[in-house]
PDB file of C-alpha atoms and ligand atoms in Angstrom:
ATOM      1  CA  UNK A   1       0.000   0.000   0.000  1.00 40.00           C
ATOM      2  CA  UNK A   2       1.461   3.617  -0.951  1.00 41.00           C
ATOM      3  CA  UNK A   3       0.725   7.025   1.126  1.00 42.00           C
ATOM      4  CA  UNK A   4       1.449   9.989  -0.452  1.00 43.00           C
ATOM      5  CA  UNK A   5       1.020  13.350   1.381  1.00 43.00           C
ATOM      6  CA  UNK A   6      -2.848  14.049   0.060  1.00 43.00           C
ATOM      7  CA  UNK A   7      -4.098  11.235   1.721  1.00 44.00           C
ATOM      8  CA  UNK A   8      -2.633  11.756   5.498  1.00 49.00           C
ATOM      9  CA  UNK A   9      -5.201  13.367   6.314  1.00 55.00           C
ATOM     10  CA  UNK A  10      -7.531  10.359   6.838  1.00 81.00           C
ATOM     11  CA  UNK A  11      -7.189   8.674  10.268  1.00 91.00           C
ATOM     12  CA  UNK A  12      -6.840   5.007   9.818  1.00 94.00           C
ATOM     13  CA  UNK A  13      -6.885   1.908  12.326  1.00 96.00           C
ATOM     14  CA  UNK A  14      -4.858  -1.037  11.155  1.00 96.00           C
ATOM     15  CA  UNK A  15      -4.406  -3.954  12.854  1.00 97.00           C
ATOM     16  CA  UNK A  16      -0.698  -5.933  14.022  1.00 97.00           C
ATOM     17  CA  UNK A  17       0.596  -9.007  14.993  1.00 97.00           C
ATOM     18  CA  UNK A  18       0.773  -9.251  18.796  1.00 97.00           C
ATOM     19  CA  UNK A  19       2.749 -12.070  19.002  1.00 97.00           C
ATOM     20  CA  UNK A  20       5.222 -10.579  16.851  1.00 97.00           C
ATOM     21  CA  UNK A  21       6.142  -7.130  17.992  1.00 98.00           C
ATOM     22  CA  UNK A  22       5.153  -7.468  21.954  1.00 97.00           C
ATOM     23  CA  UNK A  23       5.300  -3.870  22.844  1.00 98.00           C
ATOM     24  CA  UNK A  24       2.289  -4.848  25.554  1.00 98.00           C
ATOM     25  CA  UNK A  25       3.980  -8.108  27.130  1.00 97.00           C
ATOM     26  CA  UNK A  26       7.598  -5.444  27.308  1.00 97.00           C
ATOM     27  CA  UNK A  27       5.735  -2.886  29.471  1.00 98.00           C
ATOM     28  CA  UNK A  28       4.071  -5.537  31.516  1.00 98.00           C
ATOM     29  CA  UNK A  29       7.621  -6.499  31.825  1.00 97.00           C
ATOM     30  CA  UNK A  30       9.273  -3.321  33.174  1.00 97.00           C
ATOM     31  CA  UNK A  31       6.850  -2.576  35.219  1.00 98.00           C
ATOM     32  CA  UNK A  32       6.442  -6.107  36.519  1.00 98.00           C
ATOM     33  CA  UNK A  33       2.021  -5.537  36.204  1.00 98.00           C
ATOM     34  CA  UNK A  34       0.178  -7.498  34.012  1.00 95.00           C
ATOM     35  CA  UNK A  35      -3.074  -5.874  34.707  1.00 97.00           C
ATOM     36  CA  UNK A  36      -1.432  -2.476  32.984  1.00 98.00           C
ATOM     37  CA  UNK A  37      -5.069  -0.836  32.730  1.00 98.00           C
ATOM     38  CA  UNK A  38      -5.177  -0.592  36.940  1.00 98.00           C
ATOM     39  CA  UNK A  39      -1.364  -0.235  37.251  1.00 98.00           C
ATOM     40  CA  UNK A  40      -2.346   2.984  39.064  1.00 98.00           C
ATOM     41  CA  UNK A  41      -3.605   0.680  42.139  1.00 97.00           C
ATOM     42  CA  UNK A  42      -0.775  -2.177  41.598  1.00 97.00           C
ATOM     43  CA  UNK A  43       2.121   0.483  41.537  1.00 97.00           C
ATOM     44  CA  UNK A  44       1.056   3.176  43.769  1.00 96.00           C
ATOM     45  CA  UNK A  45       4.434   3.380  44.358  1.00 97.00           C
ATOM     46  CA  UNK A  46       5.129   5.384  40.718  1.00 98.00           C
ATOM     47  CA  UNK A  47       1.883   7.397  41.238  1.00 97.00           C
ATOM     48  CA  UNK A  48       2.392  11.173  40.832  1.00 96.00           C
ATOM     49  CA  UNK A  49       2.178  13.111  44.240  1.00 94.00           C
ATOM     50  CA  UNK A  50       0.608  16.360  42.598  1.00 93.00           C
ATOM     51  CA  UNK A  51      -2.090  16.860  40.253  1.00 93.00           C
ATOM     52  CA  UNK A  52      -0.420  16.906  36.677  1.00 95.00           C
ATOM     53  CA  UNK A  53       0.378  19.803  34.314  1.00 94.00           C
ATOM     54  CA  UNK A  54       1.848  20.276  30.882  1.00 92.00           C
ATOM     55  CA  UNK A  55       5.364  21.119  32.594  1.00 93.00           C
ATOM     56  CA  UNK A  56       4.647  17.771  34.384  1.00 94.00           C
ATOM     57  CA  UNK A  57       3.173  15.586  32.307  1.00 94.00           C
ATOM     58  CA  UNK A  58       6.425  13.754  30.717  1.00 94.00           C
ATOM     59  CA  UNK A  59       7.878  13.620  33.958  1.00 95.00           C
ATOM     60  CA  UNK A  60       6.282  11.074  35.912  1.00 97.00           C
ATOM     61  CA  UNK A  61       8.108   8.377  37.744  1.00 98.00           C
ATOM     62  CA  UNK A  62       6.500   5.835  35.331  1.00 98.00           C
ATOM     63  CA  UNK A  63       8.039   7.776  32.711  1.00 98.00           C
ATOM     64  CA  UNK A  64      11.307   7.628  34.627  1.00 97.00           C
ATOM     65  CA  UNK A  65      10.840   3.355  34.378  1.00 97.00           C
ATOM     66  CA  UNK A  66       9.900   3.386  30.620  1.00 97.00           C
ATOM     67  CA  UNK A  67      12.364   5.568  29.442  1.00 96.00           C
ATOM     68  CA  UNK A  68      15.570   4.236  31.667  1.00 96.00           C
ATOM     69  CA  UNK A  69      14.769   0.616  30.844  1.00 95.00           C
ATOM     70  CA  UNK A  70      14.266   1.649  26.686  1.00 95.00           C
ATOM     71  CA  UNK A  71      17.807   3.103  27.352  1.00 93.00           C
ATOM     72  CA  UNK A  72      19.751   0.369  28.809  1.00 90.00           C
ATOM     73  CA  UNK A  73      22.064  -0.719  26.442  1.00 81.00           C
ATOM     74  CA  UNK A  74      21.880  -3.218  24.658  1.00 81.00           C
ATOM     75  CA  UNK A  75      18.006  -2.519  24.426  1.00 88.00           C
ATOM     76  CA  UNK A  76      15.265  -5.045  24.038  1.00 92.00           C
ATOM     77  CA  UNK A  77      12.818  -2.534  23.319  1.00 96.00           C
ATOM     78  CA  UNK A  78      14.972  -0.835  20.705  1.00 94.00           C
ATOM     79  CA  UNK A  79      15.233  -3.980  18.444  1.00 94.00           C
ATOM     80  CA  UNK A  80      11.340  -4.390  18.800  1.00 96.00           C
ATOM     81  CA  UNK A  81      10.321  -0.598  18.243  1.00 97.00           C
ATOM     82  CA  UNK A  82      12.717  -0.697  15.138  1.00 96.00           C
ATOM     83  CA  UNK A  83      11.598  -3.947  13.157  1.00 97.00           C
ATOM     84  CA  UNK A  84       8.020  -2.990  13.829  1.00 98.00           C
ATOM     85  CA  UNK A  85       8.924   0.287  11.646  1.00 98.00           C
ATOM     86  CA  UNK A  86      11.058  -1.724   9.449  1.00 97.00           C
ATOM     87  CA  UNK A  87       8.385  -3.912   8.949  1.00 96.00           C
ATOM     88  CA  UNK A  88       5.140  -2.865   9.127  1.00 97.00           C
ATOM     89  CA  UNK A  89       5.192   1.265   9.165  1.00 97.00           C
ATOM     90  CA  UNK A  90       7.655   1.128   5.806  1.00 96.00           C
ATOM     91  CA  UNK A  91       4.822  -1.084   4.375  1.00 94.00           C
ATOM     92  CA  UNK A  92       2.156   1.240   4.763  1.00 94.00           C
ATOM     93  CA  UNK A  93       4.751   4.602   3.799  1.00 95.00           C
ATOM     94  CA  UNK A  94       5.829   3.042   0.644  1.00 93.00           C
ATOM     95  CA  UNK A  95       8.847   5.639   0.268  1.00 95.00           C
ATOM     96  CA  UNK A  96      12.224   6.483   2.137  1.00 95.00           C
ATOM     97  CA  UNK A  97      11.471   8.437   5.474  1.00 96.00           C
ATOM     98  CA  UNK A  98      13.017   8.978   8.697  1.00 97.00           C
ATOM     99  CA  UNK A  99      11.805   8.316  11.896  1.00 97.00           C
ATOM    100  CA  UNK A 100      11.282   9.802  15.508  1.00 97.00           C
ATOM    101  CA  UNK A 101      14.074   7.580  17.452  1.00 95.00           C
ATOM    102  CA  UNK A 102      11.834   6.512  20.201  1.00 95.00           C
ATOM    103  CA  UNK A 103       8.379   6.189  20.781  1.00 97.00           C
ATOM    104  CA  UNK A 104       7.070   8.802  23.464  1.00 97.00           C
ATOM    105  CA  UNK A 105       5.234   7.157  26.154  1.00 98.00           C
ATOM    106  CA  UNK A 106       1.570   8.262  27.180  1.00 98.00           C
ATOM    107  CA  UNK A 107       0.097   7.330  30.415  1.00 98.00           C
ATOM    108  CA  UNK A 108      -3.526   9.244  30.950  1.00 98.00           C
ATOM    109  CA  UNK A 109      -4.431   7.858  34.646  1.00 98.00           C
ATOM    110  CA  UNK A 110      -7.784   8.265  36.082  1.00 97.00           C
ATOM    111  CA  UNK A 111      -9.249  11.226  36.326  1.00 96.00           C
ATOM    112  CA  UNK A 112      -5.963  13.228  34.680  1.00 96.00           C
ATOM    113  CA  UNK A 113      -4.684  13.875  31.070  1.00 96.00           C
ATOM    114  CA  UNK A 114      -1.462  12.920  29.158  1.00 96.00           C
ATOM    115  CA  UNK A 115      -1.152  15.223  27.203  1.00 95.00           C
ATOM    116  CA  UNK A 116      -2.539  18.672  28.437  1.00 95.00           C
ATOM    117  CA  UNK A 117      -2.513  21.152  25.546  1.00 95.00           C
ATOM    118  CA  UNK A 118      -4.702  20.685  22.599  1.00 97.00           C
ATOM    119  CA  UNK A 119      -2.657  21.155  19.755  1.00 97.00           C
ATOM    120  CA  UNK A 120      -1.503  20.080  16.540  1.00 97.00           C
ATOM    121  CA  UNK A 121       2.500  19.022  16.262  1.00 97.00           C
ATOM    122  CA  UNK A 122       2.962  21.494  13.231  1.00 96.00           C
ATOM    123  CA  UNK A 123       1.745  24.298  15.286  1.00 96.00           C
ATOM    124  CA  UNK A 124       3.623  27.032  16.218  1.00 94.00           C
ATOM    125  CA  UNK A 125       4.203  26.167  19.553  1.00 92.00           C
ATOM    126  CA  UNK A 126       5.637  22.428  18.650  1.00 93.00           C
ATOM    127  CA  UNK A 127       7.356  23.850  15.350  1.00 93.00           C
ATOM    128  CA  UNK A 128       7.055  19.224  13.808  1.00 96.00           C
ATOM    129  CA  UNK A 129       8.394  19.596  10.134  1.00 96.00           C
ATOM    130  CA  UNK A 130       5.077  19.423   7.603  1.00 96.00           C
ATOM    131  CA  UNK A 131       4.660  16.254   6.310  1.00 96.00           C
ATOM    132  CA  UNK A 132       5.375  14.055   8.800  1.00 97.00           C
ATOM    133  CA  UNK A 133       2.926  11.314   9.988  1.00 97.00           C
ATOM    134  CA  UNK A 134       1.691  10.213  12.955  1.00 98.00           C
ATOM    135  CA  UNK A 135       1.272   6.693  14.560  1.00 98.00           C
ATOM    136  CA  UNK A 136      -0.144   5.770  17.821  1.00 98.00           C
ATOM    137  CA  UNK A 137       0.646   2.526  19.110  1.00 98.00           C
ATOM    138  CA  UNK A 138      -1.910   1.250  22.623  1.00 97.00           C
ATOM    139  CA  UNK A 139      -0.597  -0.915  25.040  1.00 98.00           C
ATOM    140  CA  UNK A 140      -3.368  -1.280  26.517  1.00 98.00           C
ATOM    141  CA  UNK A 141      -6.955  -0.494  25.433  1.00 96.00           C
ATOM    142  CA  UNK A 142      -7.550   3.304  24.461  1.00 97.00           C
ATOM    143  CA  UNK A 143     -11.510   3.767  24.894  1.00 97.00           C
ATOM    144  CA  UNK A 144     -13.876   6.641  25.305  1.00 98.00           C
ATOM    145  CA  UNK A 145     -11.955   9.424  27.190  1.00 98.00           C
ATOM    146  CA  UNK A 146      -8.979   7.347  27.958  1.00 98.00           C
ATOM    147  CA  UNK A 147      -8.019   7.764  23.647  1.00 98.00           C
ATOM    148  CA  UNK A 148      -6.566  10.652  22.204  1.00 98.00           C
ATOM    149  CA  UNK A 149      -9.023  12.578  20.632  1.00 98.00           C
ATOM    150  CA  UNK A 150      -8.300  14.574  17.292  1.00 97.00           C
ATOM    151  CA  UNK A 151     -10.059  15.712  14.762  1.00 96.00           C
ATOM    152  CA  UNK A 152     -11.066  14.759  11.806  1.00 93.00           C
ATOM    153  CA  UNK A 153      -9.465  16.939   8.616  1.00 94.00           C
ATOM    154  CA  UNK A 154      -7.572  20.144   9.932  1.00 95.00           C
ATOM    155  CA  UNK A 155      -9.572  23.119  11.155  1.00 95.00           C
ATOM    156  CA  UNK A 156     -12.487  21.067  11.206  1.00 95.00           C
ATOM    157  CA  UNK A 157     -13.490  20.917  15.202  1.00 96.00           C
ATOM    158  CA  UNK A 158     -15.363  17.754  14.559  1.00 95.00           C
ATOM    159  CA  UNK A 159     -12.756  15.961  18.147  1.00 96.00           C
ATOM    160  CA  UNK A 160     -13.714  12.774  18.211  1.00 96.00           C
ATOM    161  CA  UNK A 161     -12.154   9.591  20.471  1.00 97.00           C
ATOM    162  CA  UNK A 162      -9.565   7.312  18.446  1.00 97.00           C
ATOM    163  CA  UNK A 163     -10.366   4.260  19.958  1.00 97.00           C
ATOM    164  CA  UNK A 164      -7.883   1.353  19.748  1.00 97.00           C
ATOM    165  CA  UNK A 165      -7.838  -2.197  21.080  1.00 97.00           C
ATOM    166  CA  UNK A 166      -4.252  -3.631  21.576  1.00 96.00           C
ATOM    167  CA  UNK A 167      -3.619  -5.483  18.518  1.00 97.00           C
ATOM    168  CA  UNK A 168      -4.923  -2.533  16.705  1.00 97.00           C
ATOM    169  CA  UNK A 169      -2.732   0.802  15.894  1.00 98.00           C
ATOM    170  CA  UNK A 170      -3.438   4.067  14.192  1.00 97.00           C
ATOM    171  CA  UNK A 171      -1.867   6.375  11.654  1.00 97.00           C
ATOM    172  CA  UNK A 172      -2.948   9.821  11.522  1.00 97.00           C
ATOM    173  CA  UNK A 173      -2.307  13.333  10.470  1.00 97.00           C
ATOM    174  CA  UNK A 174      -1.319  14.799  13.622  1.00 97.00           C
ATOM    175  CA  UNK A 175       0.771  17.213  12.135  1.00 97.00           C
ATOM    176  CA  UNK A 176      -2.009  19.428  10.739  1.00 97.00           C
ATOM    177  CA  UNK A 177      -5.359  18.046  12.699  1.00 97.00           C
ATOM    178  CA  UNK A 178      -5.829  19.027  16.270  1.00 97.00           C
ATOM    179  CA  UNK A 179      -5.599  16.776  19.375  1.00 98.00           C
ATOM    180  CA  UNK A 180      -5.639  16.208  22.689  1.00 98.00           C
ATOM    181  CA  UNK A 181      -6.860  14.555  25.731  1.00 97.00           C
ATOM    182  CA  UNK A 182     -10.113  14.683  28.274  1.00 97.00           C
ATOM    183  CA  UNK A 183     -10.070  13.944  31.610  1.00 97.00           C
ATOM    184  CA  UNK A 184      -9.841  10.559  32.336  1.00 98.00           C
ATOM    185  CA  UNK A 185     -13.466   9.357  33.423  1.00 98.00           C
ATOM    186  CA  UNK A 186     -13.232   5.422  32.803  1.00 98.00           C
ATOM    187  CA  UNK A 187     -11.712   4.695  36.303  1.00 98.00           C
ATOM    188  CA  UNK A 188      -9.384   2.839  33.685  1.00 98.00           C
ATOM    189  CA  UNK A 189      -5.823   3.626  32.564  1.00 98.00           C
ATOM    190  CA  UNK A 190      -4.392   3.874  29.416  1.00 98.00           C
ATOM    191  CA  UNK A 191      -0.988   3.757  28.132  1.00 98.00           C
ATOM    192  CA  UNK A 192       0.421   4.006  24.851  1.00 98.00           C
ATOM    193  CA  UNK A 193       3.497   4.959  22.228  1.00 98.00           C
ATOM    194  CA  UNK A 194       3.612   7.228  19.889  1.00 98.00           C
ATOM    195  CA  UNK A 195       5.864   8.435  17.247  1.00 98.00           C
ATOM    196  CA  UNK A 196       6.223  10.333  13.978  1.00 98.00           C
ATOM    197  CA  UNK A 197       7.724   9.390  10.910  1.00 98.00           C
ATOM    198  CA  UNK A 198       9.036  11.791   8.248  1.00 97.00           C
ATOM    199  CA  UNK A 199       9.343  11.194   4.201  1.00 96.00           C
ATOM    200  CA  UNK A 200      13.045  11.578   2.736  1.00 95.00           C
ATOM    201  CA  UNK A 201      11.551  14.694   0.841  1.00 94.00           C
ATOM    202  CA  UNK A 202      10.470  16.345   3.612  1.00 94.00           C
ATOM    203  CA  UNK A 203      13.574  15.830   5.661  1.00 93.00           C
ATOM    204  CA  UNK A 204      15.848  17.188   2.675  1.00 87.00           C
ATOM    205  CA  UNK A 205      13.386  20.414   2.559  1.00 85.00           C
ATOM    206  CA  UNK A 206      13.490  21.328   6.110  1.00 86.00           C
ATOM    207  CA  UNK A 207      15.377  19.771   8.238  1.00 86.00           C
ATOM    208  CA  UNK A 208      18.677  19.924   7.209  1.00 75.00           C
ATOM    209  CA  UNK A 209      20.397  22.476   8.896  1.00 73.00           C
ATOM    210  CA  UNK A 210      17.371  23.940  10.528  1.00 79.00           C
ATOM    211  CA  UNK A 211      17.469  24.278  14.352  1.00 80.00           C
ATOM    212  CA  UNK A 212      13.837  23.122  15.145  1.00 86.00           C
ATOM    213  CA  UNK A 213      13.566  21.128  18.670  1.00 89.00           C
ATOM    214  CA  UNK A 214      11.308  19.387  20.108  1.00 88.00           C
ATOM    215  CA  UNK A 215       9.480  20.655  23.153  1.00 82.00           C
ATOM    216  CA  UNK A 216       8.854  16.871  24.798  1.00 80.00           C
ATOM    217  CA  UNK A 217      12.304  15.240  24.147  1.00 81.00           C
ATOM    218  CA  UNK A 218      14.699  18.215  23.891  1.00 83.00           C
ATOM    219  CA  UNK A 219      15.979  17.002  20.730  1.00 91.00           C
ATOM    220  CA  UNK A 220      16.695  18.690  17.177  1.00 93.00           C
ATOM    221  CA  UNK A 221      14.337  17.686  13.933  1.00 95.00           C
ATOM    222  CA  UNK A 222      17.712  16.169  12.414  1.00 93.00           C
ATOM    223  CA  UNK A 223      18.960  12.729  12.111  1.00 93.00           C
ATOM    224  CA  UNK A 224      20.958  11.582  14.879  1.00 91.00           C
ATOM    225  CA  UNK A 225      18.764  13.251  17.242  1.00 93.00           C
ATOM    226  CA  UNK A 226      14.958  13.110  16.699  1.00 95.00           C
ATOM    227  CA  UNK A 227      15.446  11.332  14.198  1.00 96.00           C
ATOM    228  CA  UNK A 228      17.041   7.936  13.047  1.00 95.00           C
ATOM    229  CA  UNK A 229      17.263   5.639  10.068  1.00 94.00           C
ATOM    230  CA  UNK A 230      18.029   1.944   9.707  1.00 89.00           C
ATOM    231  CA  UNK A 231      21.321   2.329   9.206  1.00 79.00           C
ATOM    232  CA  UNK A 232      21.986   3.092  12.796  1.00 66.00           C
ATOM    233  CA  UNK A 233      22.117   1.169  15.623  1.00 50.00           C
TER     234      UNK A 233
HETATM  235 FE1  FE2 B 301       0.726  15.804  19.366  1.00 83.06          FE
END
């Protein structure tokens, strides 16, 4: 299947192989919970002590666990979020294209939000090159107002849930359509990973020398930074 540019703007679900790229069984893993959607009563212990905020948000100490175990060298987690771009995402791109180095990892607990700021990643404030596309990838279930909501062409208003089970992902056009997050009202929680990939064409266009960064990981729009190919480790 080919993608080209026009056609981002549709939101589409696809489903994936489970068994073959266990993102779910790796988080159950690390955070040694295998009932991930009440993790905020089995690990109390990484709960956040004050209400979250945007500043706060990326900060929590189950962020701290996700992101120190994806970093331990030599990483499990790196060889899985790789061949499941390798393998499925260049499938569905059907062109050369970069892509964000590592997932960013969501956790919208009860009654809170994930992400706090409505927003689209080409705005202004988040300054994403144009023509990237977005992927969300559950880990567990992402219902009713535990999903990101976004809508559905840009400009349109029309916010609805994108509601994922966990062999299911979705590609969508965050770049240009707004998103965001409700509160939390499903006494559930929901985690999930999400990342950006960018065609060759748009890379050589804008990125290139341009000094872009991004607000949530602190890193430039370049390869070697946000960005990574195959042909690194
Ligand atoms: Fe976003």
């Amino acid at each position: 299947m080919r993608m080209s540019l026009e056609t981002t703007a549709s939101t589409e679900v696809l489903g994936f192989d489970v068994v073959a790229y266990p993102f779910r069984r790796y988080v159950e893993d690390i955070f040694r919970c295998d009932e991930l959607e009440e993790i905020h009563l089995h690990r109390n212990d990484l709960m956040p002590t004050l209400p979250l905020i945007f500043e706060t948000e990326s900060k929590t100490p189950f962020h701290e666990v996700f992101y120190r175990s994806v970093n331990r060298e030599p990483s499990r987690f790196r060889r899985l979020y790789r061949s499941f771009v390798a393998q499925v995402v260049s499938e569905l791109v059907g062109e050369p294209f970069v892509f964000q180095y590592q997932p960013s990892f969501r956790i919208h607990l009860p009654e809170a939000k994930a992400v706090h700021k409505w927003h689209s990643d080409g705005d202004a404030d988040h300054g994403h090159p144009a023509g990237e596309i977005n992927f969300i990838l559950p880990v567990t279930g992402c219902h009713g107002t535990a999903a990101v909501w976004a809508e559905s062409e840009p400009g349109r208003g029309d916010y609805a849930p994108m509601e994922l089970d966990i062999d299911q992902f979705v590609r969508f056009d965050g770049n240009r359509c707004r998103h965001g997050n409700q509160p939390n009202t499903t006494g559930r929680t929901r985690i999930s990973l999400d990342f950006r990939i960018l065609p060759r064409r748009f890379y050589r266009e804008q990125c290139a020398g341009s000094d872009g960064t991004s607000i949530t990981a602190g890193k430039k729009f370049r390869l070697g930074s946000y960005y990574a190919t195959f042909e690194e480790n």
